[in-house]
mmCIF file of C-alpha atoms and ligand atoms in Angstrom:
data_model
loop_
_atom_site.group_PDB
_atom_site.id
_atom_site.type_symbol
_atom_site.label_atom_id
_atom_site.label_comp_id
_atom_site.label_asym_id
_atom_site.label_seq_id
_atom_site.Cartn_x
_atom_site.Cartn_y
_atom_site.Cartn_z
ATOM 1 C CA MET A 1 17.991 2.664 2.323
ATOM 2 C CA ASP A 2 18.012 6.424 1.779
ATOM 3 C CA GLY A 3 15.171 8.781 0.928
ATOM 4 C CA ASN A 4 16.184 8.714 -2.736
ATOM 5 C CA ALA A 5 15.101 5.114 -3.263
ATOM 6 C CA THR A 6 12.781 4.732 -6.240
ATOM 7 C CA VAL A 7 9.342 3.370 -5.350
ATOM 8 C CA ALA A 8 7.220 1.408 -7.834
ATOM 9 C CA VAL A 9 3.464 1.220 -7.337
ATOM 10 C CA LEU A 10 2.106 -1.810 -9.210
ATOM 11 C CA GLY A 11 -1.592 -1.144 -9.741
ATOM 12 C CA GLY A 12 -0.951 2.585 -9.295
ATOM 13 C CA THR A 13 -3.472 3.226 -12.071
ATOM 14 C CA GLY A 14 -6.194 2.329 -9.560
ATOM 15 C CA ALA A 15 -7.689 4.036 -6.542
ATOM 16 C CA GLU A 16 -5.414 2.967 -3.666
ATOM 17 C CA GLY A 17 -2.148 2.833 -5.610
ATOM 18 C CA GLY A 18 -2.895 6.102 -7.362
ATOM 19 C CA GLY A 19 -3.437 7.781 -3.997
ATOM 20 C CA ILE A 20 -0.213 6.336 -2.590
ATOM 21 C CA ALA A 21 1.723 7.440 -5.692
ATOM 22 C CA LEU A 22 0.231 10.926 -5.414
ATOM 23 C CA ARG A 23 1.243 11.310 -1.752
ATOM 24 C CA LEU A 24 4.723 9.926 -2.438
ATOM 25 C CA ALA A 25 5.204 12.313 -5.346
ATOM 26 C CA ALA A 26 3.993 15.230 -3.232
ATOM 27 C CA ALA A 27 6.641 14.219 -0.670
ATOM 28 C CA GLY A 28 9.308 14.401 -3.381
ATOM 29 C CA ARG A 29 9.874 10.642 -3.663
ATOM 30 C CA LYS A 30 10.845 9.074 -6.998
ATOM 31 C CA VAL A 31 7.810 7.072 -8.149
ATOM 32 C CA VAL A 32 7.172 4.713 -11.067
ATOM 33 C CA ILE A 33 3.631 3.527 -11.677
ATOM 34 C CA GLY A 34 3.315 -0.041 -12.937
ATOM 35 C CA SER A 35 0.418 -1.371 -14.996
ATOM 36 C CA ARG A 36 -0.398 -4.348 -17.197
ATOM 37 C CA ASP A 37 -0.522 -1.628 -19.879
ATOM 38 C CA GLY A 38 2.502 0.688 -19.915
ATOM 39 C CA ALA A 39 0.579 3.433 -21.762
ATOM 40 C CA LYS A 40 -2.121 3.410 -19.070
ATOM 41 C CA ALA A 41 0.601 3.840 -16.441
ATOM 42 C CA GLU A 42 2.077 6.789 -18.354
ATOM 43 C CA THR A 43 -1.354 8.443 -18.518
ATOM 44 C CA ARG A 44 -1.843 8.083 -14.755
ATOM 45 C CA ALA A 45 1.685 9.404 -14.142
ATOM 46 C CA ALA A 46 0.898 12.485 -16.253
ATOM 47 C CA GLU A 47 -2.299 13.087 -14.233
ATOM 48 C CA ILE A 48 -0.306 13.006 -10.994
ATOM 49 C CA ASN A 49 2.411 15.262 -12.431
ATOM 50 C CA ALA A 50 -0.295 17.802 -13.289
ATOM 51 C CA ARG A 51 -1.387 17.863 -9.629
ATOM 52 C CA VAL A 52 1.895 17.997 -7.702
ATOM 53 C CA THR A 53 5.178 19.783 -8.193
ATOM 54 C CA GLY A 54 7.343 17.246 -6.351
ATOM 55 C CA SER A 55 9.447 14.639 -8.087
ATOM 56 C CA PRO A 56 8.172 13.690 -11.577
ATOM 57 C CA VAL A 57 6.283 10.382 -11.717
ATOM 58 C CA SER A 58 6.764 7.992 -14.633
ATOM 59 C CA GLY A 59 4.807 4.997 -15.895
ATOM 60 C CA ARG A 60 5.940 1.562 -17.108
ATOM 61 C CA ASP A 61 4.618 -1.945 -17.543
ATOM 62 C CA LEU A 62 4.692 -4.173 -14.444
ATOM 63 C CA LYS A 63 8.112 -5.706 -15.034
ATOM 64 C CA GLY A 64 9.692 -2.405 -16.047
ATOM 65 C CA ALA A 65 8.363 -0.615 -12.972
ATOM 66 C CA ALA A 66 9.444 -3.382 -10.587
ATOM 67 C CA ALA A 67 12.909 -3.500 -12.161
ATOM 68 C CA ALA A 68 13.339 0.275 -11.841
ATOM 69 C CA ALA A 69 12.586 0.427 -8.109
ATOM 70 C CA GLU A 70 14.221 -0.502 -4.824
ATOM 71 C CA ILE A 71 10.860 -0.605 -3.022
ATOM 72 C CA VAL A 72 7.810 -2.090 -4.776
ATOM 73 C CA ILE A 73 4.268 -1.435 -3.551
ATOM 74 C CA LEU A 74 1.475 -3.771 -4.681
ATOM 75 C CA THR A 75 -2.046 -2.346 -4.932
ATOM 76 C CA VAL A 76 -4.184 -4.716 -6.983
ATOM 77 C CA PRO A 77 -7.394 -6.574 -6.082
ATOM 78 C CA PHE A 78 -6.990 -9.787 -4.050
ATOM 79 C CA ALA A 79 -7.951 -11.888 -7.070
ATOM 80 C CA ALA A 80 -4.993 -10.407 -9.000
ATOM 81 C CA GLN A 81 -2.424 -10.473 -6.168
ATOM 82 C CA ALA A 82 -0.707 -13.823 -6.812
ATOM 83 C CA GLY A 83 -0.825 -13.539 -10.608
ATOM 84 C CA THR A 84 0.690 -10.065 -10.593
ATOM 85 C CA LEU A 85 3.517 -11.081 -8.245
ATOM 86 C CA GLU A 86 4.241 -14.153 -10.346
ATOM 87 C CA GLN A 87 4.947 -11.843 -13.307
ATOM 88 C CA VAL A 88 7.490 -9.724 -11.406
ATOM 89 C CA LYS A 89 8.993 -12.376 -9.122
ATOM 90 C CA ALA A 90 12.486 -12.110 -10.648
ATOM 91 C CA GLU A 91 12.479 -8.302 -10.421
ATOM 92 C CA LEU A 92 11.530 -8.431 -6.714
ATOM 93 C CA GLU A 93 14.501 -10.539 -5.611
ATOM 94 C CA GLY A 94 16.457 -8.793 -2.826
ATOM 95 C CA LYS A 95 13.916 -5.957 -2.582
ATOM 96 C CA ILE A 96 11.174 -4.828 -0.221
ATOM 97 C CA LEU A 97 7.655 -5.650 -1.401
ATOM 98 C CA VAL A 98 4.987 -3.572 0.343
ATOM 99 C CA ASP A 99 1.715 -5.436 -0.100
ATOM 100 C CA ALA A 100 -1.517 -3.487 0.490
ATOM 101 C CA THR A 101 -3.765 -6.372 -0.511
ATOM 102 C CA VAL A 102 -6.958 -6.913 1.447
ATOM 103 C CA PRO A 103 -8.654 -10.275 0.779
ATOM 104 C CA LEU A 104 -12.100 -8.840 0.207
ATOM 105 C CA VAL A 105 -14.577 -11.240 -1.354
ATOM 106 C CA PRO A 106 -17.273 -9.285 -3.209
ATOM 107 C CA PRO A 107 -20.097 -8.700 -2.754
ATOM 108 C CA LYS A 108 -19.927 -9.047 1.041
ATOM 109 C CA VAL A 109 -16.902 -6.789 1.522
ATOM 110 C CA SER A 110 -18.073 -5.555 4.935
ATOM 111 C CA ARG A 111 -17.677 -9.093 6.330
ATOM 112 C CA VAL A 112 -14.321 -10.510 7.376
ATOM 113 C CA GLN A 113 -13.480 -13.374 4.993
ATOM 114 C CA LEU A 114 -9.798 -14.159 5.400
ATOM 115 C CA PRO A 115 -8.313 -16.872 3.172
ATOM 116 C CA ALA A 116 -7.351 -20.302 4.465
ATOM 117 C CA GLY A 117 -4.135 -19.856 6.420
ATOM 118 C CA GLY A 118 -5.123 -16.403 7.659
ATOM 119 C CA SER A 119 -3.340 -13.532 5.954
ATOM 120 C CA ALA A 120 -3.238 -12.899 2.203
ATOM 121 C CA VAL A 121 0.020 -10.965 2.595
ATOM 122 C CA ALA A 122 1.673 -13.635 4.765
ATOM 123 C CA ALA A 123 0.800 -16.164 2.062
ATOM 124 C CA MET A 124 2.797 -14.058 -0.415
ATOM 125 C CA GLN A 125 5.867 -14.038 1.884
ATOM 126 C CA GLU A 126 5.614 -17.826 1.940
ATOM 127 C CA LYS A 127 5.268 -17.985 -1.839
ATOM 128 C CA LEU A 128 8.050 -15.531 -2.695
ATOM 129 C CA GLY A 129 10.565 -16.878 -0.163
ATOM 130 C CA ALA A 130 13.086 -15.125 2.059
ATOM 131 C CA GLY A 131 14.753 -13.370 -0.918
ATOM 132 C CA VAL A 132 11.875 -10.887 -0.991
ATOM 133 C CA LYS A 133 11.180 -8.880 2.168
ATOM 134 C CA VAL A 134 7.395 -8.722 2.270
ATOM 135 C CA VAL A 135 5.876 -5.932 4.362
ATOM 136 C CA ALA A 136 2.133 -5.377 4.816
ATOM 137 C CA ALA A 137 0.969 -1.749 4.919
ATOM 138 C CA PHE A 138 -1.865 0.604 3.883
ATOM 139 C CA GLN A 139 -4.660 -1.983 4.375
ATOM 140 C CA ASN A 140 -6.621 0.469 6.542
ATOM 141 C CA VAL A 141 -5.957 3.706 4.609
ATOM 142 C CA SER A 142 -8.767 4.789 2.313
ATOM 143 C CA ALA A 143 -8.024 5.766 -1.269
ATOM 144 C CA HIS A 144 -10.447 8.670 -0.894
ATOM 145 C CA ASN A 145 -8.352 10.239 1.861
ATOM 146 C CA LEU A 146 -5.069 9.666 0.051
ATOM 147 C CA ASP A 147 -6.414 11.452 -3.021
ATOM 148 C CA ASP A 148 -7.590 14.517 -1.087
ATOM 149 C CA LEU A 149 -4.427 16.612 -0.966
ATOM 150 C CA ASP A 150 -6.264 19.478 0.742
ATOM 151 C CA HIS A 151 -6.348 17.435 3.947
ATOM 152 C CA GLU A 152 -3.837 15.435 5.950
ATOM 153 C CA VAL A 153 -4.667 11.724 6.110
ATOM 154 C CA ASP A 154 -6.076 11.373 9.627
ATOM 155 C CA CYS A 155 -5.005 7.832 10.505
ATOM 156 C CA ASP A 156 -2.081 5.577 11.347
ATOM 157 C CA VAL A 157 -0.618 2.945 9.041
ATOM 158 C CA LEU A 158 -0.049 -0.481 10.596
ATOM 159 C CA ILE A 159 3.084 -2.182 9.279
ATOM 160 C CA PHE A 160 3.841 -5.908 9.553
ATOM 161 C CA GLY A 161 6.748 -8.028 8.393
ATOM 162 C CA ASP A 162 9.239 -10.670 9.420
ATOM 163 C CA ASP A 163 12.187 -8.380 8.608
ATOM 164 C CA VAL A 164 12.037 -5.556 11.158
ATOM 165 C CA ALA A 165 14.658 -3.453 9.340
ATOM 166 C CA ALA A 166 12.519 -3.593 6.175
ATOM 167 C CA CYS A 167 9.481 -2.544 8.236
ATOM 168 C CA ASP A 168 11.481 0.431 9.539
ATOM 169 C CA VAL A 169 12.278 1.460 5.953
ATOM 170 C CA VAL A 170 8.578 1.284 5.068
ATOM 171 C CA ALA A 171 7.604 3.174 8.233
ATOM 172 C CA ALA A 172 9.998 5.977 7.251
ATOM 173 C CA LEU A 173 8.456 5.994 3.757
ATOM 174 C CA VAL A 174 4.975 6.235 5.280
ATOM 175 C CA ASP A 175 6.083 9.050 7.600
ATOM 176 C CA SER A 176 7.476 10.963 4.621
ATOM 177 C CA MET A 177 3.940 10.906 3.152
ATOM 178 C CA GLY A 178 2.625 12.738 6.214
ATOM 179 C CA LEU A 179 1.111 9.655 7.863
ATOM 180 C CA ARG A 180 2.393 7.701 10.874
ATOM 181 C CA GLY A 181 3.746 4.215 10.258
ATOM 182 C CA ILE A 182 3.590 1.871 13.252
ATOM 183 C CA TYR A 183 5.173 -1.581 13.390
ATOM 184 C CA GLY A 184 2.600 -4.200 14.410
ATOM 185 C CA GLY A 185 4.641 -7.396 14.467
ATOM 186 C CA ALA A 186 5.403 -10.326 12.187
ATOM 187 C CA VAL A 187 3.792 -10.703 8.768
ATOM 188 C CA CYS A 188 1.261 -13.243 10.118
ATOM 189 C CA ASN A 189 -0.221 -10.352 12.136
ATOM 190 C CA ALA A 190 -1.240 -8.679 8.863
ATOM 191 C CA ALA A 191 -4.386 -10.801 9.167
ATOM 192 C CA ALA A 192 -5.558 -8.276 11.770
ATOM 193 C CA ALA A 193 -5.257 -5.318 9.378
ATOM 194 C CA GLU A 194 -6.807 -7.300 6.517
ATOM 195 C CA ALA A 195 -9.793 -8.135 8.742
ATOM 196 C CA LEU A 196 -10.018 -4.592 10.054
ATOM 197 C CA THR A 197 -10.662 -3.244 6.553
ATOM 198 C CA SER A 198 -14.041 -4.986 6.460
ATOM 199 C CA VAL A 199 -14.805 -3.469 9.865
ATOM 200 C CA LEU A 200 -13.954 -0.006 8.518
ATOM 201 C CA ILE A 201 -16.149 -0.598 5.455
ATOM 202 C CA ALA A 202 -19.036 -1.515 7.785
ATOM 203 C CA ILE A 203 -18.378 1.674 9.815
ATOM 204 C CA ASN A 204 -18.278 3.775 6.626
ATOM 205 C CA ARG A 205 -21.640 2.350 5.542
ATOM 206 C CA LYS A 206 -23.348 2.726 8.907
ATOM 207 C CA TYR A 207 -22.164 6.299 9.561
ATOM 208 C CA LYS A 208 -22.002 7.449 5.916
ATOM 209 C CA LEU A 209 -18.263 8.180 5.970
ATOM 210 C CA ALA A 210 -15.964 8.474 2.952
ATOM 211 C CA GLY A 211 -13.037 6.820 4.714
ATOM 212 C CA SER A 212 -12.736 5.938 8.386
ATOM 213 C CA GLY A 213 -9.336 4.904 9.702
ATOM 214 C CA ILE A 214 -7.538 3.827 12.839
ATOM 215 C CA ARG A 215 -5.305 5.541 15.403
ATOM 216 C CA ILE A 216 -3.069 3.814 17.944
ATOM 217 C CA THR A 217 -3.340 5.527 21.321
ATOM 218 C CA GLY A 218 -0.978 5.424 24.274
ATOM 219 C CA MET A 219 2.074 6.341 22.265
ATOM 220 C CA ASP A 220 3.382 9.773 21.566
ATOM 221 C CA LYS A 221 5.384 8.542 18.700
ATOM 222 C CA PRO A 222 7.220 11.315 17.003
ATOM 223 C CA ALA A 223 7.523 10.317 13.363
ATOM 224 C CA LYS A 224 11.131 9.090 13.604
ATOM 225 C CA MET A 225 11.410 6.083 15.885
ATOM 226 C CA HIS A 226 12.826 3.893 13.140
ATOM 227 C CA GLY A 227 16.094 3.801 11.261
HETATM 228 N N1 NAP B 301 -9.591 1.398 -2.416
HETATM 229 C C1 NAP B 301 -9.273 1.531 -1.123
HETATM 230 O O1 NAP B 301 -9.750 2.485 -0.420
HETATM 231 C C2 NAP B 301 -8.338 0.541 -0.468
HETATM 232 C C3 NAP B 301 -7.906 0.780 0.850
HETATM 233 C C4 NAP B 301 -6.998 -0.113 1.438
HETATM 234 C C5 NAP B 301 -6.537 -1.224 0.721
HETATM 235 N N2 NAP B 301 -6.995 -1.416 -0.564
HETATM 236 C C6 NAP B 301 -6.510 -2.601 -1.279
HETATM 237 O O2 NAP B 301 -5.651 -2.153 -2.325
HETATM 238 C C7 NAP B 301 -5.804 -3.021 -3.459
HETATM 239 C C8 NAP B 301 -6.214 -2.165 -4.679
HETATM 240 O O3 NAP B 301 -7.468 -1.576 -4.421
HETATM 241 P P1 NAP B 301 -8.081 -0.525 -5.453
HETATM 242 O O4 NAP B 301 -9.346 -0.048 -4.875
HETATM 243 O O5 NAP B 301 -7.026 0.471 -5.858
HETATM 244 O O6 NAP B 301 -8.386 -1.501 -6.709
HETATM 245 P P2 NAP B 301 -8.692 -1.159 -8.224
HETATM 246 O O7 NAP B 301 -8.691 0.318 -8.426
HETATM 247 O O8 NAP B 301 -9.905 -1.931 -8.590
HETATM 248 O O9 NAP B 301 -7.475 -1.856 -9.000
HETATM 249 C C9 NAP B 301 -6.159 -1.384 -8.911
HETATM 250 C C10 NAP B 301 -5.400 -1.809 -10.159
HETATM 251 O O10 NAP B 301 -5.241 -3.219 -10.178
HETATM 252 C C11 NAP B 301 -5.176 -3.663 -11.532
HETATM 253 N N3 NAP B 301 -6.170 -4.721 -11.728
HETATM 254 C C12 NAP B 301 -7.502 -4.645 -11.568
HETATM 255 N N4 NAP B 301 -8.099 -5.817 -11.860
HETATM 256 C C13 NAP B 301 -7.111 -6.658 -12.209
HETATM 257 C C14 NAP B 301 -7.072 -8.014 -12.615
HETATM 258 N N5 NAP B 301 -8.183 -8.753 -12.709
HETATM 259 N N6 NAP B 301 -5.860 -8.574 -12.916
HETATM 260 C C15 NAP B 301 -4.746 -7.846 -12.812
HETATM 261 N N7 NAP B 301 -4.710 -6.539 -12.426
HETATM 262 C C16 NAP B 301 -5.882 -5.963 -12.125
HETATM 263 C C17 NAP B 301 -5.518 -2.476 -12.410
HETATM 264 O O11 NAP B 301 -4.297 -1.968 -12.942
HETATM 265 P P3 NAP B 301 -3.905 -2.069 -14.516
HETATM 266 O O12 NAP B 301 -5.171 -2.241 -15.292
HETATM 267 O O13 NAP B 301 -3.260 -0.750 -14.754
HETATM 268 O O14 NAP B 301 -2.974 -3.195 -14.615
HETATM 269 C C18 NAP B 301 -6.145 -1.495 -11.444
HETATM 270 O O15 NAP B 301 -5.962 -0.149 -11.824
HETATM 271 C C19 NAP B 301 -6.852 -4.062 -3.086
HETATM 272 O O16 NAP B 301 -6.227 -5.241 -2.640
HETATM 273 C C20 NAP B 301 -7.627 -3.387 -1.980
HETATM 274 O O17 NAP B 301 -8.251 -4.286 -1.107
HETATM 275 C C21 NAP B 301 -7.860 -0.560 -1.168
#
């Protein structure tokens, strides 16, 4: 998949998806924001277009955004994950779905509370079937840091999926945003990143940080180790 692939961000009206859309747009990627309300998506797209001079961002309803893209990123709360994917299941067929969902259970979001079966993202791969290449990413990247264009995002992005080629595509996408995407194994391993988010929230609270993150040491990975 080339660098011209259109990327949809379902839930891009929110904090995490909005930050991802902003960074993608700044990198010159073609981005469509998806929302339950197409007008809300258009408003968020206009806000991003006012901040960056890269590729213009557009806004659509969920189905329209998913249909328009080759890569679809999901950034909605855990409680809305399955319902949102159910609505766009047909549009996802044959595509890469990048799922950023963390199964936080308010109010105790600084405690690890993974769902039965382990990973929320792995459960979606099971539900959607092999026709959709589900890749977990961005679980440990704070929305605050993504939104702050004056600073580079100082962390790595762990990437998990059963289709390694799809993970390589997502890693290249992540690299284009100025982060470092690192493959961490099969989609079941996404449980580790989902759990780690609660650890990072606990660190943020204890040390009064806006957005801690993780770095993998022991590798001098130049950004382009994938296809
Ligand atoms: N915030 C972070 O720093 C962060 C970091 C890493 C991972 N994440 C993960 O990324 C996901 C999104 O987090 P967020 O902080 O961006 O969430 P958010 O701002 O609360 O919500 C994102 C979007 O999801 C849609 N949404 C909200 N409630 C919904 C519902 N009940 N049913 C259907 N859609 C709903 C809304 O879009 P529309 O109203 O436009 O449809 C909303 O703008 C979560 O799974 C979170 O754990 C977040």
